[in-house]
mmCIF file of C-alpha atoms in Angstrom:
data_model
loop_
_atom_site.group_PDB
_atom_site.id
_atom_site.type_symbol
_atom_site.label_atom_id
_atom_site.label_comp_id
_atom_site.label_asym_id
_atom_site.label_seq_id
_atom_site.Cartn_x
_atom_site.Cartn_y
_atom_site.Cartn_z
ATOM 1 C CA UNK A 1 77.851 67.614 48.110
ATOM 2 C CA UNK A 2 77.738 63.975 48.231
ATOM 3 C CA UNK A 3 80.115 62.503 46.453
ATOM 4 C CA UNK A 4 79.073 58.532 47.272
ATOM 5 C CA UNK A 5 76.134 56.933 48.413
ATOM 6 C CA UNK A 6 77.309 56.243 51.801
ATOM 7 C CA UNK A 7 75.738 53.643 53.834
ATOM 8 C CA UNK A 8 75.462 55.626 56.904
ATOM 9 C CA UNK A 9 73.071 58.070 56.118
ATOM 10 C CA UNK A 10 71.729 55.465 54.690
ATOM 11 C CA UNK A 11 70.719 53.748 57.786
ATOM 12 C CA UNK A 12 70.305 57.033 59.847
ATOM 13 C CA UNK A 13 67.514 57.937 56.934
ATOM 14 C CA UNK A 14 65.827 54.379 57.357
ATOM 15 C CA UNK A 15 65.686 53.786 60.667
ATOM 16 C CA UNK A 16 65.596 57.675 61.671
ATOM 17 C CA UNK A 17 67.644 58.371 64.385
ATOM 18 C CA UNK A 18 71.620 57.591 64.527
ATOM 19 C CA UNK A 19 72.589 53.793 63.604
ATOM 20 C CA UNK A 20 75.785 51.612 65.220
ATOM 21 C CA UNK A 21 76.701 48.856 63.634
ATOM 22 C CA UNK A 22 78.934 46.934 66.775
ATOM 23 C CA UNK A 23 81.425 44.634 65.702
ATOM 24 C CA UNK A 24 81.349 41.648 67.194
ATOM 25 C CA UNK A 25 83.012 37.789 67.458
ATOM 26 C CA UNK A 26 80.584 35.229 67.242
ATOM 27 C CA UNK A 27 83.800 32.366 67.694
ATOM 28 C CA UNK A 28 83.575 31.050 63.989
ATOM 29 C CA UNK A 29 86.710 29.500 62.059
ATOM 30 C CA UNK A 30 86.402 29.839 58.472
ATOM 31 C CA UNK A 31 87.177 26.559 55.686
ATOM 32 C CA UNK A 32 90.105 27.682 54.406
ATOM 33 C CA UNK A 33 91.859 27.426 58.030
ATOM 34 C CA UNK A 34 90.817 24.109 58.745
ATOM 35 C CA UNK A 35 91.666 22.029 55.504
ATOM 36 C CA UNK A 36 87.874 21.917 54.581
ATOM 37 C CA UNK A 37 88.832 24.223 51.766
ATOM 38 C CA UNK A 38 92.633 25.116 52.483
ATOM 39 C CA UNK A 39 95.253 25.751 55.745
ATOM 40 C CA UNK A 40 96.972 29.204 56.191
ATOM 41 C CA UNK A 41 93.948 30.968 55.115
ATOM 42 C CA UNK A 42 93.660 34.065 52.257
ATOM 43 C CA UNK A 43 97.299 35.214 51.821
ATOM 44 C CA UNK A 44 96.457 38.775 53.156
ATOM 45 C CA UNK A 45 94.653 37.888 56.402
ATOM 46 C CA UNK A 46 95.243 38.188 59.633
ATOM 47 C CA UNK A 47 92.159 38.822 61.626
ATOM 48 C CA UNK A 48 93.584 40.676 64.657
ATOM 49 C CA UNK A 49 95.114 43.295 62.439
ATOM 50 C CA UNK A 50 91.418 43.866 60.539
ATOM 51 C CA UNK A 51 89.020 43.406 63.230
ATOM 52 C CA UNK A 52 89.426 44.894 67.374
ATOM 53 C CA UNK A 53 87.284 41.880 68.295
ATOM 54 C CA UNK A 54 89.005 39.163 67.007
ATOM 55 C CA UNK A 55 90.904 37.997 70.144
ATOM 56 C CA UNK A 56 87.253 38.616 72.428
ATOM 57 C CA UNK A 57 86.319 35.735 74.116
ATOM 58 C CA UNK A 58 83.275 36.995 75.920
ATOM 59 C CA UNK A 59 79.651 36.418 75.490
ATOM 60 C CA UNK A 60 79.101 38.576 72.422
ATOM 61 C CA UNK A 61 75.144 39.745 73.728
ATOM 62 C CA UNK A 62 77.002 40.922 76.872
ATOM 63 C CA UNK A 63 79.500 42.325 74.889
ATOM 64 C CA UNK A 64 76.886 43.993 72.831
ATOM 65 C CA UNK A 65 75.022 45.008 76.025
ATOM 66 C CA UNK A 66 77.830 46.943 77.617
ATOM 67 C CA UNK A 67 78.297 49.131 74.449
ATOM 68 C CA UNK A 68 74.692 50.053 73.929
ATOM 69 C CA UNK A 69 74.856 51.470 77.596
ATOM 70 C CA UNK A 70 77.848 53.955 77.281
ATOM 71 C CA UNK A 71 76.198 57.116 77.698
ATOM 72 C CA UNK A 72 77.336 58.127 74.514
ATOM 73 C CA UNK A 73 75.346 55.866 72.407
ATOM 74 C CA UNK A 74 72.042 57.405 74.006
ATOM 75 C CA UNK A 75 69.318 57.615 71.470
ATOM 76 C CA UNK A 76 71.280 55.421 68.927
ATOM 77 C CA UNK A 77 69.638 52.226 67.562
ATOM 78 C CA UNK A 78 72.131 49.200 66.894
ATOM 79 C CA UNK A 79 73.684 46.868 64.272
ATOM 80 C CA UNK A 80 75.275 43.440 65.702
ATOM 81 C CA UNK A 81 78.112 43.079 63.237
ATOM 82 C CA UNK A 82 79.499 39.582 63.523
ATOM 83 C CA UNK A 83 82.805 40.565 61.498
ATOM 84 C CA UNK A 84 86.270 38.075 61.977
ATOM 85 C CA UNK A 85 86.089 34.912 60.073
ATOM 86 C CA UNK A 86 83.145 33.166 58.410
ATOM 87 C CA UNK A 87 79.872 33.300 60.452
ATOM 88 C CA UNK A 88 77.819 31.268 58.242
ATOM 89 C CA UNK A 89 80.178 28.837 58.666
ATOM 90 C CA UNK A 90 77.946 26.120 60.607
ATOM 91 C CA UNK A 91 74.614 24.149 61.149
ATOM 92 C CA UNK A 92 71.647 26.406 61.022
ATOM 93 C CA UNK A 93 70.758 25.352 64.699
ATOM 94 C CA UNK A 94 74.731 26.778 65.716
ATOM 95 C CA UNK A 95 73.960 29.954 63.897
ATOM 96 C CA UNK A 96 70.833 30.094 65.744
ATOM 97 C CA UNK A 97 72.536 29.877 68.787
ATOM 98 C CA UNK A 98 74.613 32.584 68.644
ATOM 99 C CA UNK A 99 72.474 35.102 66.037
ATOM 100 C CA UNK A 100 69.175 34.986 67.799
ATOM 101 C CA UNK A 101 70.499 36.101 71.665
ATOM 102 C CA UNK A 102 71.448 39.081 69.654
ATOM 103 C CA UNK A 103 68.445 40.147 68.312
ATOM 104 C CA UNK A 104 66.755 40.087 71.625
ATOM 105 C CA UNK A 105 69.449 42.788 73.238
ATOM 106 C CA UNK A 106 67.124 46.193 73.499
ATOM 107 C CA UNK A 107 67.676 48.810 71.118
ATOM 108 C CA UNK A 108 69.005 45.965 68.327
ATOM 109 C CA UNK A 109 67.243 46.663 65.403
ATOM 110 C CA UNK A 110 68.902 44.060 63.031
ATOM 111 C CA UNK A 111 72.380 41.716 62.236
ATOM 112 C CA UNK A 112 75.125 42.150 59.960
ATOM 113 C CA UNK A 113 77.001 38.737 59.061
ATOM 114 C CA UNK A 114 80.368 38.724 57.491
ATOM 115 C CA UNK A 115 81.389 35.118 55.683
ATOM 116 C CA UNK A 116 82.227 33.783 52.578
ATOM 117 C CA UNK A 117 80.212 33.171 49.657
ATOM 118 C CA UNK A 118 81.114 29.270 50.129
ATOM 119 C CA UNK A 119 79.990 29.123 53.086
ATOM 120 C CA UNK A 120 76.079 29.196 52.302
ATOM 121 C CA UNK A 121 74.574 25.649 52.399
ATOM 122 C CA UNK A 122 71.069 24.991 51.223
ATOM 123 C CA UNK A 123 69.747 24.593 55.231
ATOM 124 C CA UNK A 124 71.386 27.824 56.107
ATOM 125 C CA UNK A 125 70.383 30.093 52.840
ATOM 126 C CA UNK A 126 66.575 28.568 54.534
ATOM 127 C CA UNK A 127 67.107 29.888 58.101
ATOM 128 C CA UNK A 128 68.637 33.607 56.611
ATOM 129 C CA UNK A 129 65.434 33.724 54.698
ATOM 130 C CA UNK A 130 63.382 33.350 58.035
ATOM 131 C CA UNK A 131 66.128 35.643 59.751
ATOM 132 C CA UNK A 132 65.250 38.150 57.048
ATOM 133 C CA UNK A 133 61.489 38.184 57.597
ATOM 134 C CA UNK A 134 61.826 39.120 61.121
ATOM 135 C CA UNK A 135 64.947 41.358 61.460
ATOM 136 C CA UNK A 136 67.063 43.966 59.489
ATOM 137 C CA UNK A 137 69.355 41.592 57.799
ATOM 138 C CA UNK A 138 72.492 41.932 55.534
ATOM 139 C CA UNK A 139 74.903 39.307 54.592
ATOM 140 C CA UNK A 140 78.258 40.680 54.119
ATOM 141 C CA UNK A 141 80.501 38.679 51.247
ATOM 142 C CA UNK A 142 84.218 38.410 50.731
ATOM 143 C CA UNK A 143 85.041 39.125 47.187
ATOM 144 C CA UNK A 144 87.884 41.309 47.068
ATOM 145 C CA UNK A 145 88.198 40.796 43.024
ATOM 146 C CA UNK A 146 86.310 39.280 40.154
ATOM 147 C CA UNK A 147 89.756 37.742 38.546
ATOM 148 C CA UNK A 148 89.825 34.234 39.359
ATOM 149 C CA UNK A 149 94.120 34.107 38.659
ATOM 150 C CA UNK A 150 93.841 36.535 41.381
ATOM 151 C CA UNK A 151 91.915 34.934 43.822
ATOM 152 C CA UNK A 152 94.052 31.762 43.530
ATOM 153 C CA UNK A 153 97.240 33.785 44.222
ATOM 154 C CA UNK A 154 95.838 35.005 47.358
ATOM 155 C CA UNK A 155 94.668 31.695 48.648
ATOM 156 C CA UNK A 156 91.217 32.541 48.638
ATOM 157 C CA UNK A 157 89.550 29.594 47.935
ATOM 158 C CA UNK A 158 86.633 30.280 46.016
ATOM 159 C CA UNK A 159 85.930 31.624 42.774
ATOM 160 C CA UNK A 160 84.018 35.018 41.356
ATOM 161 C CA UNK A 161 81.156 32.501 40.324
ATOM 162 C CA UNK A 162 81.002 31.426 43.797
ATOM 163 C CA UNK A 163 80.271 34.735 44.547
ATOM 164 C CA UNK A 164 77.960 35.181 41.745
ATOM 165 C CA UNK A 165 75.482 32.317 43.261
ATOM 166 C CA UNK A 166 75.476 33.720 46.547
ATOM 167 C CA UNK A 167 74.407 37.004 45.635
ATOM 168 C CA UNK A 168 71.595 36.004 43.218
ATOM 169 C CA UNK A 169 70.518 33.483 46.029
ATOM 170 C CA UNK A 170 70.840 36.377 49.109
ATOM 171 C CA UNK A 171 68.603 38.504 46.742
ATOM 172 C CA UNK A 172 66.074 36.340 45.706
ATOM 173 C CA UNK A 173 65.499 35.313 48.949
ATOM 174 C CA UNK A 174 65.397 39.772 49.907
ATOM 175 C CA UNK A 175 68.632 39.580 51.749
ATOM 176 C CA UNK A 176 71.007 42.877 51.254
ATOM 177 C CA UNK A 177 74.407 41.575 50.414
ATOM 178 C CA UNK A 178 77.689 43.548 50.535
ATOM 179 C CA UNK A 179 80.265 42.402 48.849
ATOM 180 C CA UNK A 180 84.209 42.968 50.207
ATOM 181 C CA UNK A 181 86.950 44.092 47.557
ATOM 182 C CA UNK A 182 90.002 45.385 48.385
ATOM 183 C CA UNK A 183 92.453 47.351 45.667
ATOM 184 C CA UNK A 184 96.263 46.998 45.650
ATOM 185 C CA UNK A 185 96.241 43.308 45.135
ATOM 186 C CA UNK A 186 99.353 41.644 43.792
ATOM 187 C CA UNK A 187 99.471 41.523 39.683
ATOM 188 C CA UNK A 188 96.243 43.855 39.215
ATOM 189 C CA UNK A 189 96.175 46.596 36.761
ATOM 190 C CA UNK A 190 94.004 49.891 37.171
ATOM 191 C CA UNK A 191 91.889 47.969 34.323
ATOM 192 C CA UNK A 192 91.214 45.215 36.733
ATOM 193 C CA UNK A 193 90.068 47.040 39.952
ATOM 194 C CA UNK A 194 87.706 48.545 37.512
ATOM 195 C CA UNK A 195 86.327 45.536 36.045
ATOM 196 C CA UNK A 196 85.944 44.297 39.468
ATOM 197 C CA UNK A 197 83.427 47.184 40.132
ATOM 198 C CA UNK A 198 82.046 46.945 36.269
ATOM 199 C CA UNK A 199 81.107 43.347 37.338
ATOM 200 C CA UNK A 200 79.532 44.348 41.304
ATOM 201 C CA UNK A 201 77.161 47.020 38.915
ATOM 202 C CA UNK A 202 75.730 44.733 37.189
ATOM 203 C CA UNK A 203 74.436 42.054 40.168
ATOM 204 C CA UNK A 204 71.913 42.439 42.636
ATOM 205 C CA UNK A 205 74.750 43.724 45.341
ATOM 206 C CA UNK A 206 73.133 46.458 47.473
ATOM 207 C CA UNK A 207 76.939 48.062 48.898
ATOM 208 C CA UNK A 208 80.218 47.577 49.051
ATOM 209 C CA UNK A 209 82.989 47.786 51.478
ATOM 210 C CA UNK A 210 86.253 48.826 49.690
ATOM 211 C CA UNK A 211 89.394 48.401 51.628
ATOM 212 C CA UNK A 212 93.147 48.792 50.336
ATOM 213 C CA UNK A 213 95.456 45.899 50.494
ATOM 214 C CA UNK A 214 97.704 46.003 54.065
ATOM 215 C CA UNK A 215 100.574 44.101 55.205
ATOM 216 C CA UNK A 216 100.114 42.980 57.979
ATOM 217 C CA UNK A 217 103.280 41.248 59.526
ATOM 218 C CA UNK A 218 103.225 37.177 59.783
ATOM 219 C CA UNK A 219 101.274 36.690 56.391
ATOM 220 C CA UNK A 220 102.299 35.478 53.286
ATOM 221 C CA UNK A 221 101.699 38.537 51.335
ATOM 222 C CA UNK A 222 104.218 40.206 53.900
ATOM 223 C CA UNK A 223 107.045 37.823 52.497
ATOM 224 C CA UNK A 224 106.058 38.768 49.083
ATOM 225 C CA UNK A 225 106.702 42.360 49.938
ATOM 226 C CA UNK A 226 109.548 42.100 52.019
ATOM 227 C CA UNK A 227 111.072 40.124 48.701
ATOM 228 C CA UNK A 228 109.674 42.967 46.695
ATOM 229 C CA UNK A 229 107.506 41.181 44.818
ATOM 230 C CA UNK A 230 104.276 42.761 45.800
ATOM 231 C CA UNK A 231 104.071 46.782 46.705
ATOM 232 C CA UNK A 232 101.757 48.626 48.706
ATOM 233 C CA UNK A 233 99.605 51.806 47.270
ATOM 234 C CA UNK A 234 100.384 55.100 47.955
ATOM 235 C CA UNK A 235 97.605 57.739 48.850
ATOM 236 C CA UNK A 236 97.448 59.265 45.535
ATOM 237 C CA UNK A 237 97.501 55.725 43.724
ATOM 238 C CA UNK A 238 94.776 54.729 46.474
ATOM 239 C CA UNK A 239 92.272 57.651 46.024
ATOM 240 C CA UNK A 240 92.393 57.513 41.902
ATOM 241 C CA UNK A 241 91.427 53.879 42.362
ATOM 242 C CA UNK A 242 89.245 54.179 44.880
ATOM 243 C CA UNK A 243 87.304 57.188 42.800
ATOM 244 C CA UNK A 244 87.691 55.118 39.819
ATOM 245 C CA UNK A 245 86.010 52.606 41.364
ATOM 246 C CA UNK A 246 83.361 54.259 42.889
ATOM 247 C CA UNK A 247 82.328 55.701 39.221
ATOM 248 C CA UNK A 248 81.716 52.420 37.911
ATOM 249 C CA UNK A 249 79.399 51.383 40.701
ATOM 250 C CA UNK A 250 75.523 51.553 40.360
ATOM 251 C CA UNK A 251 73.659 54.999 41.871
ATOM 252 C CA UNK A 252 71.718 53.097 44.410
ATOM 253 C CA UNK A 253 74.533 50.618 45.505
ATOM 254 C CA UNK A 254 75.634 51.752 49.025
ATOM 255 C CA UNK A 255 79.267 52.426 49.965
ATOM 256 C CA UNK A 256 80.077 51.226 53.319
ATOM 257 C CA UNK A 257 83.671 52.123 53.791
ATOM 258 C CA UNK A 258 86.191 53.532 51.579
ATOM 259 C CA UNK A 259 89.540 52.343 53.638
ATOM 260 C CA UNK A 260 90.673 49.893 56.269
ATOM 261 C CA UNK A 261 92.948 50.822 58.856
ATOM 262 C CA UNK A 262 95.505 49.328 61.074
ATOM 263 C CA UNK A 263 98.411 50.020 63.586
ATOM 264 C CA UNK A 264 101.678 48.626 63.289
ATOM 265 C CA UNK A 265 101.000 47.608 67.556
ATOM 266 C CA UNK A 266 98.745 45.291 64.996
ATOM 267 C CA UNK A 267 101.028 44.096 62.833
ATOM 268 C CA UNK A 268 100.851 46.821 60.156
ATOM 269 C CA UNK A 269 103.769 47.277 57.932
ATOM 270 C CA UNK A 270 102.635 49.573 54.938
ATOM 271 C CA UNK A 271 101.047 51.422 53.776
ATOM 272 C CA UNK A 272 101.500 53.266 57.008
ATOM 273 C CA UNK A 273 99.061 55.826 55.846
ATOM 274 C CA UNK A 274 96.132 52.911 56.554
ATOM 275 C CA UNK A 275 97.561 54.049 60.668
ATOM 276 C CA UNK A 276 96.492 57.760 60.045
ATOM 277 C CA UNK A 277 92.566 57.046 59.601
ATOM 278 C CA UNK A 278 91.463 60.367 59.917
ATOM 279 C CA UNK A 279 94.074 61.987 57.920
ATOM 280 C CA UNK A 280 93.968 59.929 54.996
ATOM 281 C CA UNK A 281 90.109 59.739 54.982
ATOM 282 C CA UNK A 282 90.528 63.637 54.973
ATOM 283 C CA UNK A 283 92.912 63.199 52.247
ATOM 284 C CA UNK A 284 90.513 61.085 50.238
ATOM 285 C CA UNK A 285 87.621 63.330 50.410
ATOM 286 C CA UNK A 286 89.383 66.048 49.084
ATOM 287 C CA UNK A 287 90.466 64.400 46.411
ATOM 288 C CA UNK A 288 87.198 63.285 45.406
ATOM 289 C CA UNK A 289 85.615 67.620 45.352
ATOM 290 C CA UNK A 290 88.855 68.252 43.397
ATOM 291 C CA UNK A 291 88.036 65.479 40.750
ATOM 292 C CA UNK A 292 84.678 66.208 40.739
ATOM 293 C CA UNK A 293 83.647 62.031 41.815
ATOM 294 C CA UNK A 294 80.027 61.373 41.232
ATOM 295 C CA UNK A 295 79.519 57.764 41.909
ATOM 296 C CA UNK A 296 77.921 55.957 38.651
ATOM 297 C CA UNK A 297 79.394 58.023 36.677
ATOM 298 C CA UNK A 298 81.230 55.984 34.308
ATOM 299 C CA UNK A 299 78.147 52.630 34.732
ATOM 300 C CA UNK A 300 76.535 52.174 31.525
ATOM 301 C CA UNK A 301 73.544 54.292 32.466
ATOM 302 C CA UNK A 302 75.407 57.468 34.442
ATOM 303 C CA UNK A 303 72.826 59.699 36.829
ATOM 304 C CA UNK A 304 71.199 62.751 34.409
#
């Protein structure tokens, strides 16, 4: 049975034979690294821990390339996934420059683009809207929560309403947009994770990508823990939130990804079950046929 909506069959239905979304560094910085917004960045982040690309420095269509031709992607169809940092986070002609060499690699049948929901100018919400027309396009948000007290603790730099424009925007224009959340953050309740996915139900977000909070080593959020002011999730705590979470969600809404994972070669200090990917994904699905999950369950109009 399928317990969540997951975005890979999802794309495997649509486009009708196996889909690959490649991750991929387009070399963007992000506004709350370079004082346009804040220095230091979100208190959580490290992008080397989160993404395998983030230290690439190649061309990212030969990049790209070289992965579509392993013999083991033969008859797959691809996803260029720019994912560290903000990739919106430029003049429309810059974005052009690095977006549309991707699109012409063979076999790429659309773009996912990972930024911030401040990071969406009126010139470049224009040139996604002509992206859209011509390619498979989705516009991947960082959220992580809906509590603005939150959001400030964790240096995020934006605000849920923030968020809130962008995704009416991306979907009037017929953009997908994911948004990111992660559970675990420091001060929030059970309650609050919830409302966070109350709050994603009720605006025109096609998925989500739900990760669990990490520390990583070198980040603020790192101190916190190592001063025991902030603690990371166990399993258990991690799977009834996750489920919880995933009840409150809309039917249709996609779930990308229920966990992030790291190494501690990457900086990972705990949970060190986030280093045991297949095991604790295991874990997680089990726990969902033992609790019976059917996502949308607790929305205000549950599946008959």
């Amino acid at each position: 049975m399928n317990r969540y909506n997951a975005y890979s069959s999802y794309l495997t239905q649509r486009f009708g034979v196996p889909v690959l979304k490649v991750p991929l560094n387009g070399g963007f910085s992000c506004p709350n690294r370079d004082g346009v917004r804040g220095t230091g960045g979100c208190a959580f982040c490290e992008n080397r821990a989160f993404s395998p690309v983030a230290g690439e420095r190649g061309s990212p269509p030969a990049l790209l390339t070289s992965v579509i031709a392993r013999p083991s992607n033969a008859g797959k169809v691809f996803i260029a996934y720019l994912q560290p940092f903000s990739n919106t986070y430029g003049s429309p002609g810059y974005l052009a420059g690095v977006y549309e060499p991707l699109l012409q690699v063979p076999r790429v049948v659309g773009l996912s683009i990972g930024t911030r929901p401040d990071c969406l100018p009126d010139p470049v919400y224009e040139y996604l809207a002509d992206l859209a027309r011509r390619t498979w396009l989705t516009v991947e948000l960082g959220l992580q929560t809906i509590h603005n007290a939150t959001l400030v603790r964790i240096n995020r730099g934006h605000s849920y309403e923030d968020f809130e424009t962008a995704a009416f925007r991306l979907a009037h224009l017929g953009i997908d947009t994911v948004a990111h959340v992660m559970l675990g953050l420091p001060g929030e309740s059970p309650a609050m994770m919830q409302e966070t996915a109350s709050a994603l139900a009720s605006l025109p977000v096609s998925g989500v990508k739900i990760h669990q909070l990490m520390i990583i080593r070198g980040t603020p959020i790192a101190e916190w823990y190592e001063r025991g002011e902030v603690r990371a999730m166990e399993l258990d705590t991690y799977a009834e939130a996750l489920c919880g979470f995933i009840e409150r969600l809309r039917p249709d809404q996609h779930v990308h990804r229920i966990m992030a994972d790291s190494r501690p070669g990457h900086g990972l200090i705990a949970p060190l079950w986030s280093a045991r990917k297949s095991t604790s994904l295991a874990y997680l699905r089990q726990w969902m046929d033992e609790n019976d999950l059917i996502q949308g369950r607790r929305w205000p109009h549950p599946p008959r």
